[in-house]
Coordinates of C-alpha atoms in Angstrom, one line a residue:
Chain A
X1 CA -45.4 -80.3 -147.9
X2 CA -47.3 -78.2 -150.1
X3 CA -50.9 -77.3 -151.7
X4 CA -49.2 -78.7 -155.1
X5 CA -48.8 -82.2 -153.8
X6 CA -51.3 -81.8 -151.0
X7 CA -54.4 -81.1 -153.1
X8 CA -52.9 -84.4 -155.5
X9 CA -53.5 -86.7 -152.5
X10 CA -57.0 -86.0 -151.3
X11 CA -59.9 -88.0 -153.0
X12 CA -63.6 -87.1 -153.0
X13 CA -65.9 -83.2 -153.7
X14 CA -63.6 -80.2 -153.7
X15 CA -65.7 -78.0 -155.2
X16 CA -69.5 -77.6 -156.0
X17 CA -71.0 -74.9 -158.0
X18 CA -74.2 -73.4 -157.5
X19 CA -75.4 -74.6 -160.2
X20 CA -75.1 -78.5 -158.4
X21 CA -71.7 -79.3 -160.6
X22 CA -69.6 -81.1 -158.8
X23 CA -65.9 -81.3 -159.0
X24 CA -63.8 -83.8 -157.4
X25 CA -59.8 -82.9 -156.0
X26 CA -58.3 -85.0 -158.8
X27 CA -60.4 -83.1 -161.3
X28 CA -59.7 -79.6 -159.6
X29 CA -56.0 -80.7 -160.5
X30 CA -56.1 -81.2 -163.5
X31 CA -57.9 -78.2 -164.5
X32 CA -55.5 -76.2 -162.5
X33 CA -52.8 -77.6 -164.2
X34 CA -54.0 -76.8 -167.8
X35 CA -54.8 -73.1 -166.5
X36 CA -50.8 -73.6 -165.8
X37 CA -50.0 -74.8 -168.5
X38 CA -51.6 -71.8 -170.7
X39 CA -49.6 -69.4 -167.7
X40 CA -46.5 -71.2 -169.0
X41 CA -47.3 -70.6 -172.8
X42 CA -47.4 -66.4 -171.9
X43 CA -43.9 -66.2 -171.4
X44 CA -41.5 -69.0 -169.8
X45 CA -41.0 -66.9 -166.7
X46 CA -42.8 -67.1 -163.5
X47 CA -45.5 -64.2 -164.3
X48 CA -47.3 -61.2 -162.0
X49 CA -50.9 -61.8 -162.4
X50 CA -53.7 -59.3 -161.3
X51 CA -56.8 -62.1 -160.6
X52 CA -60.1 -60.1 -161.0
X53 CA -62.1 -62.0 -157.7
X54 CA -65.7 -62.9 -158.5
X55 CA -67.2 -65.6 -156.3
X56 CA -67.4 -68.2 -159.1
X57 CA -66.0 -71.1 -160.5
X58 CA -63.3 -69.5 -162.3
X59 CA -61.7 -67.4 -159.5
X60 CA -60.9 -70.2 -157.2
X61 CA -59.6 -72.4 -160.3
X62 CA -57.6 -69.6 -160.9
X63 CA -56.6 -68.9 -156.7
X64 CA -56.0 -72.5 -156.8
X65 CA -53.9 -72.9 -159.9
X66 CA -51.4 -69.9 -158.6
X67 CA -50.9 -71.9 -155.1
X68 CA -49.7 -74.9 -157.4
X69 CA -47.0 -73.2 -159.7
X70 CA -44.8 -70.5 -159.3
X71 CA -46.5 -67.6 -160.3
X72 CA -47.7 -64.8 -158.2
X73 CA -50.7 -63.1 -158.2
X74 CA -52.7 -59.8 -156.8
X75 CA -56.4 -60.5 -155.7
X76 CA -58.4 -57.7 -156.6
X77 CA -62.0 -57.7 -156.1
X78 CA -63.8 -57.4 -159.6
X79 CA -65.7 -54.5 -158.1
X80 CA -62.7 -52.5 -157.8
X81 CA -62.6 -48.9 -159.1
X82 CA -61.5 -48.4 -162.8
X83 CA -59.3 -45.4 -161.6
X84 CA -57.7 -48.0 -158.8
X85 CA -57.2 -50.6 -161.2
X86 CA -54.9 -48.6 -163.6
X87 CA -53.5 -46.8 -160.6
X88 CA -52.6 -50.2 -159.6
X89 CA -51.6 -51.5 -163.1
X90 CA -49.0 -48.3 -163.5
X91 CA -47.5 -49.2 -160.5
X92 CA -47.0 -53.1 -160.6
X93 CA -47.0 -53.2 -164.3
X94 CA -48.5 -57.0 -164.5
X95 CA -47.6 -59.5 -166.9
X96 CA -51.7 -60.5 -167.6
X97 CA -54.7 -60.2 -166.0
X98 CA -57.2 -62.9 -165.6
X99 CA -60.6 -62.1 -166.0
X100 CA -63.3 -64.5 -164.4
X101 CA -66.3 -64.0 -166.2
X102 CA -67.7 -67.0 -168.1
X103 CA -65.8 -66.4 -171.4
X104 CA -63.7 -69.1 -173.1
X105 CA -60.7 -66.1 -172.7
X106 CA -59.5 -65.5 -169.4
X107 CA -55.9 -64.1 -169.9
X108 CA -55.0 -60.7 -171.1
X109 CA -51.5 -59.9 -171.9
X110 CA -50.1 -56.9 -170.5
X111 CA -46.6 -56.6 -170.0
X112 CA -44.4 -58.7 -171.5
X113 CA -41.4 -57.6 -169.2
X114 CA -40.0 -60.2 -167.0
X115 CA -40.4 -59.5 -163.3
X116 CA -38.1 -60.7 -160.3
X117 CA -40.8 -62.3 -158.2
X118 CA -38.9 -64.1 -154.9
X119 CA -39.5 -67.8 -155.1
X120 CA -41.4 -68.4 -152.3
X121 CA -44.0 -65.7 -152.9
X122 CA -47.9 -67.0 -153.5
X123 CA -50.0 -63.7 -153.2
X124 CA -50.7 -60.2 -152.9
X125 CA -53.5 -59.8 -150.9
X126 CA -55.2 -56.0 -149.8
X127 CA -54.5 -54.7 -146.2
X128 CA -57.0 -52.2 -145.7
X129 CA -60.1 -53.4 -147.5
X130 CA -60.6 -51.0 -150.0
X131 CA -58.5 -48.1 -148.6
X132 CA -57.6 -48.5 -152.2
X133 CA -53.6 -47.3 -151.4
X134 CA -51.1 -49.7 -153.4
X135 CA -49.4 -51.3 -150.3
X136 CA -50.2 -54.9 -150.5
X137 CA -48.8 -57.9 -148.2
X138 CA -46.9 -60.3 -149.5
X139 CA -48.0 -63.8 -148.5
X140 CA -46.0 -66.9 -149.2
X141 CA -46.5 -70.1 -150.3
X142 CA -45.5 -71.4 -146.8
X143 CA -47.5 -68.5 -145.4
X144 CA -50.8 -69.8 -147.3
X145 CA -50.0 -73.6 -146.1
X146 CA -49.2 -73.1 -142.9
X147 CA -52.2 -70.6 -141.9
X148 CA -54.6 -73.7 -143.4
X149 CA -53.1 -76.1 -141.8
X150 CA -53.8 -74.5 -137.9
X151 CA -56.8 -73.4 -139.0
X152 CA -58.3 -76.5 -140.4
X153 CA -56.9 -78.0 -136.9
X154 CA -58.1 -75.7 -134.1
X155 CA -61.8 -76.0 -136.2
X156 CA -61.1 -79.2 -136.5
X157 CA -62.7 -79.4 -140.0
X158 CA -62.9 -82.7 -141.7
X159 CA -63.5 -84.2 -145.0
X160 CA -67.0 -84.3 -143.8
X161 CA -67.4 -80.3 -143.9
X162 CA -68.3 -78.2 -146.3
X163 CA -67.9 -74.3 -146.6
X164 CA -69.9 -72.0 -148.7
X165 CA -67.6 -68.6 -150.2
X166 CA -69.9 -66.3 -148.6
X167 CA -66.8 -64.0 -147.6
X168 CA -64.8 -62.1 -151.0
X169 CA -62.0 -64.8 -151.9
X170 CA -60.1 -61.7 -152.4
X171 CA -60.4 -61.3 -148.8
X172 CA -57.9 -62.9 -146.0
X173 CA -60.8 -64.2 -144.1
X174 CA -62.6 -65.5 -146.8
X175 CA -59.4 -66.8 -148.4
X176 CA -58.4 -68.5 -145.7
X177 CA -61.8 -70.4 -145.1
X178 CA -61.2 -72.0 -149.0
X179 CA -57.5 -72.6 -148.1
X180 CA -58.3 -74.3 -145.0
X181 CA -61.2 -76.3 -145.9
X182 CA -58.9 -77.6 -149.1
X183 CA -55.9 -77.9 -147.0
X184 CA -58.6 -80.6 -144.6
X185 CA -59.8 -82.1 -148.1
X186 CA -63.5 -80.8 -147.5
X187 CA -65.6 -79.3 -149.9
X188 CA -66.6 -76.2 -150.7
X189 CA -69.4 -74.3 -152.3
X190 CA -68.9 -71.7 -154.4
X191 CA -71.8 -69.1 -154.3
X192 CA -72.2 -65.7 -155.4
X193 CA -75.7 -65.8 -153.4
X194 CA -75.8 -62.6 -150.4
X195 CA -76.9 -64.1 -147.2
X196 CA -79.7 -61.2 -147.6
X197 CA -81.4 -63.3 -150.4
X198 CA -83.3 -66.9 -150.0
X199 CA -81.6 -68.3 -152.6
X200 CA -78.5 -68.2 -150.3
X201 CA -80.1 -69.7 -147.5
X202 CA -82.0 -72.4 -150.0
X203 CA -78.1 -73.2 -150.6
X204 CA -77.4 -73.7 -147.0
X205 CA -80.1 -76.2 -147.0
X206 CA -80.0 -78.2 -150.0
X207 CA -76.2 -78.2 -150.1
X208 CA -75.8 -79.0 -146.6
X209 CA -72.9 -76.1 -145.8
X210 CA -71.7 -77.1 -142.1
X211 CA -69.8 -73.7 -141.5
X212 CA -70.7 -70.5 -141.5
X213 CA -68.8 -67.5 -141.3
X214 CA -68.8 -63.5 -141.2
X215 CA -67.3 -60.2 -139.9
X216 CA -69.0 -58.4 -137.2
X217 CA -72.2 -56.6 -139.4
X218 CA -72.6 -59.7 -141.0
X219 CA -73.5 -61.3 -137.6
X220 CA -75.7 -58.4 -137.2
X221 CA -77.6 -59.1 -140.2
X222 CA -77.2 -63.1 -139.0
X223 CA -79.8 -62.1 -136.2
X224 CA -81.8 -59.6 -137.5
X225 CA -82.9 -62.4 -139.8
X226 CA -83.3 -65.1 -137.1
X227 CA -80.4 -67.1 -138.0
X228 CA -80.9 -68.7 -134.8
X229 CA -85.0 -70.0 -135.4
X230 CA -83.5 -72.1 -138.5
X231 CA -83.2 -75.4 -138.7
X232 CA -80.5 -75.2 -140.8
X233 CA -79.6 -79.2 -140.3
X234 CA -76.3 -79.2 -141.5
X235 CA -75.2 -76.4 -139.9
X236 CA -72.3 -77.3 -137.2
X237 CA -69.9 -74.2 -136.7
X238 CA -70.0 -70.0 -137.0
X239 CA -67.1 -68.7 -137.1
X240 CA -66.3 -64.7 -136.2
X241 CA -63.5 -62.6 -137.5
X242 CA -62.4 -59.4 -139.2
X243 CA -63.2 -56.9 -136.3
X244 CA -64.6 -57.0 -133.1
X245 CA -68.0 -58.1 -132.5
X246 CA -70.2 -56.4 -129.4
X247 CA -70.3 -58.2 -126.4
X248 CA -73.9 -58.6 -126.6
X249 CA -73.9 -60.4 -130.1
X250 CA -71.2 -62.9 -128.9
X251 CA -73.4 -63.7 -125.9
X252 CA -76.3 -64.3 -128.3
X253 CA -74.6 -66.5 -130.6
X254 CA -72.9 -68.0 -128.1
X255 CA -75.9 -68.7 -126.1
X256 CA -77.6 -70.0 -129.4
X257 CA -74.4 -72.4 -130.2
X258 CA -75.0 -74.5 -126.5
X259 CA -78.3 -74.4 -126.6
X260 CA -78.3 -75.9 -129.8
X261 CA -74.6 -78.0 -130.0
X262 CA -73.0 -76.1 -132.3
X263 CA -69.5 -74.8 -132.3
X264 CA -69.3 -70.6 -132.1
X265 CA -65.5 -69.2 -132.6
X266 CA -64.6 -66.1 -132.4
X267 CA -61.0 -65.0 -134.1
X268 CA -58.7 -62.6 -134.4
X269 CA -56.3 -62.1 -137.3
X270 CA -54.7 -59.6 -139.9
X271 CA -53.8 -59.8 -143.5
X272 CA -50.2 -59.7 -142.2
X273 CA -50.8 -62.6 -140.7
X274 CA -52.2 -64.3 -144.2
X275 CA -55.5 -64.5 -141.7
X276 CA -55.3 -65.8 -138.4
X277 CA -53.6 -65.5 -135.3
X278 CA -56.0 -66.6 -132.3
X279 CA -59.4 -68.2 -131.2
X280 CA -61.5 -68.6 -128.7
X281 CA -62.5 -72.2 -128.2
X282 CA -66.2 -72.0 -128.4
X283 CA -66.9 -73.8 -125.0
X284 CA -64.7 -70.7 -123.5
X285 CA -66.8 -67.8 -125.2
X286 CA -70.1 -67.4 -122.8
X287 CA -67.7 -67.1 -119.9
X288 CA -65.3 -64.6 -121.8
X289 CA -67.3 -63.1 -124.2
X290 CA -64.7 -60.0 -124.4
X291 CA -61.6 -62.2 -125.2
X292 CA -59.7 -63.2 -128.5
X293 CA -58.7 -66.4 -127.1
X294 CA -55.4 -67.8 -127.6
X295 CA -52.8 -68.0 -129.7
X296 CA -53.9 -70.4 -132.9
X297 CA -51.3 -74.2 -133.2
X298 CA -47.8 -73.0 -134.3
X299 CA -48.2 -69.3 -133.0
X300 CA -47.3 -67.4 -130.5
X301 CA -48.3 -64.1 -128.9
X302 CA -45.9 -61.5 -126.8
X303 CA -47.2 -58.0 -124.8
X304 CA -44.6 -55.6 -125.2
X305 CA -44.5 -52.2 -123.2
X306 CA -43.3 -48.8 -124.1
X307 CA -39.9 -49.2 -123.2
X308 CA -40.0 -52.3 -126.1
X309 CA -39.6 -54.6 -122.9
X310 CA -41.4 -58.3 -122.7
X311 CA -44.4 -58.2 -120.6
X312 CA -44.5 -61.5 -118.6
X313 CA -47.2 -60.9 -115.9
X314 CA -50.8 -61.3 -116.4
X315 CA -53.4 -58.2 -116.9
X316 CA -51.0 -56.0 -118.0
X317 CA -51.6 -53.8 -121.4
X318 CA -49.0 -53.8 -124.0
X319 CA -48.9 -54.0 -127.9
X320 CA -49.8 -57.4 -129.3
X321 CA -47.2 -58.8 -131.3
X322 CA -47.0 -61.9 -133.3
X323 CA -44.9 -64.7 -134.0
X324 CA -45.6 -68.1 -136.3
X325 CA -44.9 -69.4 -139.8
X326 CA -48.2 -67.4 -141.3
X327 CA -46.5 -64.0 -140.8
X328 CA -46.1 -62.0 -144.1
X329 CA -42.8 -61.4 -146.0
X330 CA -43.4 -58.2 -145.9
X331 CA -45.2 -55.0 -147.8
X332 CA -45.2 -54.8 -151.3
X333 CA -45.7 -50.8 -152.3
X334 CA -44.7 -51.9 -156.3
X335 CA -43.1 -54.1 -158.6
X336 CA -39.6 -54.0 -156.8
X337 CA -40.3 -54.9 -153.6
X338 CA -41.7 -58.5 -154.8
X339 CA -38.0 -59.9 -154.7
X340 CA -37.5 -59.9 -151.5
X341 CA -38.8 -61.6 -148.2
X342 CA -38.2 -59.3 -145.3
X343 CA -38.1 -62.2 -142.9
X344 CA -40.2 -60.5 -140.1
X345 CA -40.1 -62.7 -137.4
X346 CA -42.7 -61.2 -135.3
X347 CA -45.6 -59.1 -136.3
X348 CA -46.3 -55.9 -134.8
X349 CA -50.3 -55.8 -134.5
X350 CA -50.6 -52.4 -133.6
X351 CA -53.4 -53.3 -131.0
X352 CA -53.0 -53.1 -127.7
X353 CA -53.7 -56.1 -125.4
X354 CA -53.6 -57.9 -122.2
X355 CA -53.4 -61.6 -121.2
X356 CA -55.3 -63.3 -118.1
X357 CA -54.3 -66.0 -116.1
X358 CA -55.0 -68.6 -117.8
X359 CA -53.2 -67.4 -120.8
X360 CA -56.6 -65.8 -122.6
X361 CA -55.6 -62.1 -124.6
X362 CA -58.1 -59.4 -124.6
X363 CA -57.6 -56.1 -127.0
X364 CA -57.9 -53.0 -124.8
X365 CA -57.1 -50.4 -128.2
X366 CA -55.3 -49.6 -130.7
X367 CA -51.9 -48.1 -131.1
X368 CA -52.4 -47.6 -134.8
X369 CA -55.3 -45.3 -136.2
X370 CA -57.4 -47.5 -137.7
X371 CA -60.7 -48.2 -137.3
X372 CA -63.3 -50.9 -139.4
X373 CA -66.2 -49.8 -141.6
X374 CA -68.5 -53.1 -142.7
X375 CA -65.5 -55.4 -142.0
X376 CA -63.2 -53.4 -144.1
X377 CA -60.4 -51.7 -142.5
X378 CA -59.9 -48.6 -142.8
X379 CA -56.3 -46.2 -142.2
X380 CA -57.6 -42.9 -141.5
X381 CA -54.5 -41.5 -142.1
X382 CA -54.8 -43.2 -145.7
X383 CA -58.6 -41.5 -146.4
X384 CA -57.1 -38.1 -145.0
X385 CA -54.4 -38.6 -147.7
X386 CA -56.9 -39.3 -150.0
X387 CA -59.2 -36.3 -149.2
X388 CA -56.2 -34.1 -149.4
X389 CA -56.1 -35.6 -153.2
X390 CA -59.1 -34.5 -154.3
X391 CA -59.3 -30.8 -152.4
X392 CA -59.9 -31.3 -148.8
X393 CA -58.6 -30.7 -146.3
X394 CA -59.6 -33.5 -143.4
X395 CA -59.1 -34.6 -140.3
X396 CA -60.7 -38.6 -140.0
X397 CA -61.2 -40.3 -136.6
X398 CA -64.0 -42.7 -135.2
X399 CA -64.9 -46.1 -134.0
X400 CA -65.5 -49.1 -135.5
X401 CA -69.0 -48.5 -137.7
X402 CA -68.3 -45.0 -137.6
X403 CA -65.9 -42.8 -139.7
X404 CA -66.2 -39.2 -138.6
X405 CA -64.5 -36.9 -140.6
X406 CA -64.0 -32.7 -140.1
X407 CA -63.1 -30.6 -143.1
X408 CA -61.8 -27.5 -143.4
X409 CA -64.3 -25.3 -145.8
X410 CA -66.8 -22.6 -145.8
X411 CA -69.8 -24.4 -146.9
X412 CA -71.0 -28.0 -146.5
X413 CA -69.1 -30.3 -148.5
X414 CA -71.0 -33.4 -146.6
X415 CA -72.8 -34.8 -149.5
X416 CA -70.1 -34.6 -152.0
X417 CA -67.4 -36.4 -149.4
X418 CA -69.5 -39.2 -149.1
X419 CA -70.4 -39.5 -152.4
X420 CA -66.8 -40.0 -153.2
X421 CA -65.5 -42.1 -150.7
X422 CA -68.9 -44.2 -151.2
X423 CA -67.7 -44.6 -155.0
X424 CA -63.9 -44.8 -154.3
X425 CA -63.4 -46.5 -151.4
X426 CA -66.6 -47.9 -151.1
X427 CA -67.4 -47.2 -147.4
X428 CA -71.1 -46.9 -147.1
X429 CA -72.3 -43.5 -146.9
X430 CA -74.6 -43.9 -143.6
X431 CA -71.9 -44.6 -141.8
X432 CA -69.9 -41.6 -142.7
X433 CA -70.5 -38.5 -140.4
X434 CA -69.0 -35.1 -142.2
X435 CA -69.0 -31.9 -140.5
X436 CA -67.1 -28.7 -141.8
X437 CA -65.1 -25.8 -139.4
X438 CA -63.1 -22.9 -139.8
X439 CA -60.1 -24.4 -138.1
X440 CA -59.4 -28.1 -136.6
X441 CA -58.6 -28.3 -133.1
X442 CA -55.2 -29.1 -132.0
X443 CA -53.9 -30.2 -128.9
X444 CA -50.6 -28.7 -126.9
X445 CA -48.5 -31.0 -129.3
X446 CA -49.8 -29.1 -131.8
X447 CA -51.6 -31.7 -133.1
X448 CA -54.7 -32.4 -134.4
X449 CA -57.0 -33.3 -131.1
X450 CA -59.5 -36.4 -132.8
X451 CA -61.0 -36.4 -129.6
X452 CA -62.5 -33.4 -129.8
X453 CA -62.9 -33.7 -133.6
X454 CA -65.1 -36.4 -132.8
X455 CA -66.9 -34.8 -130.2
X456 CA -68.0 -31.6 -132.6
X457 CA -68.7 -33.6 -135.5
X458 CA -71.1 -36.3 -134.0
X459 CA -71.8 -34.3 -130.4
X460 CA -71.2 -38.1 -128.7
X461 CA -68.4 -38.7 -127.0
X462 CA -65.8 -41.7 -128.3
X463 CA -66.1 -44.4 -126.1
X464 CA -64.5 -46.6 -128.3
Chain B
X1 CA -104.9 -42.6 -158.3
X2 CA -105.6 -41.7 -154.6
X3 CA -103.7 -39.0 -152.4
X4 CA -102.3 -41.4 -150.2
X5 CA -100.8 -43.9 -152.9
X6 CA -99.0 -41.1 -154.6
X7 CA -97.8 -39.9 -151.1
X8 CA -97.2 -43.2 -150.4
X9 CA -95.0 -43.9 -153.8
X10 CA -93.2 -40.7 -152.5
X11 CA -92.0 -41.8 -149.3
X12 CA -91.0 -45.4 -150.8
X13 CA -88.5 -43.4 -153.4
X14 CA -87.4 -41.2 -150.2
X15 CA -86.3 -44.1 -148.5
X16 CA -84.8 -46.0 -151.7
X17 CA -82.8 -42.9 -152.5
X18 CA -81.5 -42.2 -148.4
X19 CA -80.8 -45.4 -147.4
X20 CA -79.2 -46.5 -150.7
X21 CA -77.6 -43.0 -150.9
X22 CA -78.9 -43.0 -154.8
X23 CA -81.0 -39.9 -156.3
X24 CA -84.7 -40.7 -157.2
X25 CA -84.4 -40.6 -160.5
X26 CA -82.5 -43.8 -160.5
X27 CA -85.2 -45.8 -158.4
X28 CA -87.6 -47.6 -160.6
X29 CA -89.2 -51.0 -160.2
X30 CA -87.0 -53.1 -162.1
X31 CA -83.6 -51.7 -159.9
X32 CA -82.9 -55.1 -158.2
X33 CA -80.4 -55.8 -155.1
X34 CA -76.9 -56.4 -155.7
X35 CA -77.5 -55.2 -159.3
X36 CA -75.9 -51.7 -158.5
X37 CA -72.8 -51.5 -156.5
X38 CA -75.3 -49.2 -153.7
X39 CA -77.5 -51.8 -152.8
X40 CA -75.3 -54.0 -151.0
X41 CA -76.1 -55.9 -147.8
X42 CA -75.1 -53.2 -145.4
X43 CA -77.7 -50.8 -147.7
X44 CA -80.4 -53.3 -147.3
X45 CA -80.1 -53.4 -143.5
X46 CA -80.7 -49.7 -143.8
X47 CA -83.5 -49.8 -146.5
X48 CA -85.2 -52.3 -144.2
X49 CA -84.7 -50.5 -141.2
X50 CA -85.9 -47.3 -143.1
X51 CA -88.6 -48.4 -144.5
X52 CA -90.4 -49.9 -141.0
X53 CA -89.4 -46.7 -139.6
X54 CA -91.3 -44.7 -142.4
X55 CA -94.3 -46.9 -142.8
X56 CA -94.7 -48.4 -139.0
X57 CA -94.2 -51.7 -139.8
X58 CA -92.2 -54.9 -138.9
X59 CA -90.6 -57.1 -142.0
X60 CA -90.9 -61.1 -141.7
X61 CA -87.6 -62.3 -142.3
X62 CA -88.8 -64.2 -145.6
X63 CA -90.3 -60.7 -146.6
X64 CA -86.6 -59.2 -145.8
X65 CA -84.8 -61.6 -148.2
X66 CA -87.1 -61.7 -150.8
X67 CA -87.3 -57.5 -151.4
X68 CA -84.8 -57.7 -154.2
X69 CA -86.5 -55.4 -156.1
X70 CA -88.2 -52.4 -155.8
X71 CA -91.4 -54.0 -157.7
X72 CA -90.9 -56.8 -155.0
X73 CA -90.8 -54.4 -152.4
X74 CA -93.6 -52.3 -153.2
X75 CA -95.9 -55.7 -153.7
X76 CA -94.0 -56.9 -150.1
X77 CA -95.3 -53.5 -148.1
X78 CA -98.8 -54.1 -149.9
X79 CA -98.9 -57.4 -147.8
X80 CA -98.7 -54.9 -144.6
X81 CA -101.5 -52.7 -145.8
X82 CA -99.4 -50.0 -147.1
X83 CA -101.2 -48.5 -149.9
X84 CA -99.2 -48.1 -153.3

């Protein structure tokens, strides 16, 4: 099975727009097959296309038309940095790019060169955010299907539901919460509306969107608006993804979802696994507000120690790794490596977990320096890199919510380092703490020591 | 115009231009949310928290989702007896 046939079969409201349009699956078909069609007419091979993500209309016509024909495209977020763009145009030379604003001409012809995209490949979709290096993942058609399908059965979503695209499409999360509700043959609205405007919560109410979603500061802003004295009639199910959320938010929302019947899940998930990996059921998450659940329907999770051997017994820490039919192909860092599918079998997480008893995981760290910044995740290796680009020289660490960075200069290059990954990277400045020494501190490894890094820039130490 | 409007005006701009990381001479009353790449939702958490900080006040949530201007904002913080 596929989203091509799939999407042919279901009957009813696929899409609404915010305007009140409606649009049913049979006519979402067709339009996605005259988008096709018009693909076909640019050249008769399958084609590399960079989709420009807005959340409109055109964006998921044009998501939904790739996952019914051959072709492969990049989701970029229309935001992204002119610089990045052509960065990203030299290095994966595509053969358009779509645009989705409302014009009558959506396709711009690039390259005209054929390239060898493997078969099965759907979409190149970001791993870091906006850590704006070219490495993409390469998610499959079967990738895409399969990651809806468990989804749209552990949330149990029926035709009944309806979503509203308040996560970037360009986004695994927020891809994965179209792809599912499609997959179930539920509807979805497509809004452009923040959730810090009324005209976003007007569309919650008059629309009647049963689901709603967001990474951990989005839940933040989810109470600090009162989310929970709504009425919000329609409202059924929150869902909770793309970092971890603290303890004391989970027990308010979960406290809020019994005391109210709805559903609360929190997930767990990477790109590299085209979302999704676990959940915790949302009857389990007052009693174990700390845990990621268990592994989502066709997926499975394995501990494994330093040694690389199997952990088998319960509350013991190892790395997380991953297998199940939603794992990537593989990276793509350019054009040549979208021939090939790697055929990872398991998925290295690079966090470090344990499992209880009763088969629940819990992430203890991270083996990998990354941290998250406003639900994006960030490589700090990848913004040191970055730094060293443009003059300086860094050394990044933090916790989730807070990159700390030291550089090595005379005078205070604070504001200006901000200022740039603000524009480039788009990490919001207040959340950025820059400090500048003579010399970094290094450990008996000779390595840099981020612990103490962190300590001299922000005088706290890192609990996290 | 009195002393305490002008100061007033002042402090709004401060707050505009630090929690939106933007410089001052950008902040006028037409700049609306989401309209600038800056004022995103995670800078209007911080402009919010900012300005009850500066001017002693607690938002309504309505009045939080409505400031998508800084015209809207200024006539919001009237509502709370802040003089501008």
């Amino acid at each position: 099975m596929s989203f091509k046939r799939l999407l042919e079969q279901h009957q009813g409201i696929a899409l609404i727009d915010q305007d009140g349009s409606e649009m049913t699956y049979n006519q979402l078909c067709l339009k996605t097959d005259q988008i096709n069609e018009e693909l076909d007419q640019v050249n008769n091979n399958p084609l590399l296309i960079f989709i420009l993500c807005q959340q409109n209309i055109a964006t998921v016509l044009a998501i939904t038309a790739v996952m019914r024909s051959h072709h492969v495209a990049f989701l970029i977020p229309e935001t992204v940095d002119n610089s990045m763009l052509s960065k990203l145009i030299d290095i994966y030379l595509p053969n358009i790019i779509y645009h989705t604003d409302d014009t009558s001409q959506n396709i711009e012809n690039l390259v005209n060169k054929p390239v060898a995209l493997h078969p099965d490949l759907c979409f190149l979709l970001s791993t870091s955010g906006s850590t704006g290096t070219p490495k993409q993942v390469k998610i499959s058609n079967s990738n895409l299907y399969e990651n809806a399908k468990s989804i749209a059965s552990y949330l149990e979503i029926s035709k009944k539901d309806r979503a509203i695209t308040s996560l970037p499409l360009s986004y695994s999360y927020g891809l994965s919460v179209l792809t599912s509700h499609l997959y179930a043959g539920a509807s979805v609205l497509v809004s452009s509306a923040s959730i810090m405007t009324r005209s976003f919560w007007q569309q919650i109410e008059q629309y009647q969107i049963t689901g709603l979603t967001g990474v951990p500061y989005i839940y933040e802003i989810y109470k600090k608006l009162k989310l929970t004295d709504r009425e919000l009639p329609s409202l059924k199910t929150l869902t909770q993804a793309g970092g971890k959320l603290a303890p004391e938010l989970v027990t308010y929302f979960a406290e809020y979802a019994a005391k109210t019947s709805r559903r609360f899940f929190i997930m767990y998930g990477q790109t590299e696994a085209t979302a999704r990996m676990s959940y915790l059921p949302s009857d389990q998450v007052l009693k174990n507000p700390q845990s990621i659940g268990f592994e989502i329907p066709g997926g499975r999770f394995e501990l494994i120690d330093n040694e690389n051997k199997l952990i088998t017994e319960a509350n013991k820490e190892g790395e997380l790794t991953y297998k199940g039919p939603n794992v990537m192909m593989g990276y793509a860092n350019n054009r040549d490596d979208l021939a090939s599918d790697e055929k990872l079998g398991s998925l290295h997480t690079g966090d470090l977990a344990y499992r209880d008893k009763e088969g629940r995981y819990y992430i203890t760290g991270r083996k990998s320096r990354f941290i998250k910044v406003s639900g994006l995740r960030i490589n700090l290796s990848d913004v040191e890199k970055f730094l060293l680009e443009r003059g300086f020289d860094s050394a990044c660490t933090g916790q989730d919510d807070a990159l700390v960075i030291m550089i090595k200069s005379k005078d205070d290059p604070s504001e200006k380092v901000k200022h740039i990954l603000h524009e480039c990277l788009h990490i919001y400045p207040g959340l950025i703490h820059v400090k500048n020494t003579s010399s970094f501190p290094y450990n008996e490894n000779g390595k840099k020591d981020y612990m103490k890094i962190y300590q001299q820039v922000t005088g706290e130490l890192n609990n996290g | 115009m009195t002393q305490t409007k002008v100061n007033n005006i002042q402090r709004l701009k401060k707050v505009f231009s630090q929690s939106l990381s933007i410089s001052e001479s950008q902040i006028n009353d037409e700049l609306e949310y989401n309209s600038i790449q800056q004022w995103d939702s995670t800078a209007h958490m911080a402009l919010v928290a900012q300005l009850e900080a500066e001017f002693n006040i607690m938002l309504d949530i309505d009045d939080i989702i409505d400031m998508s201007s800084v015209g809207k904002c200024k006539e919001i913080l009237k509502k709370y007896n802040v003089e501008l």
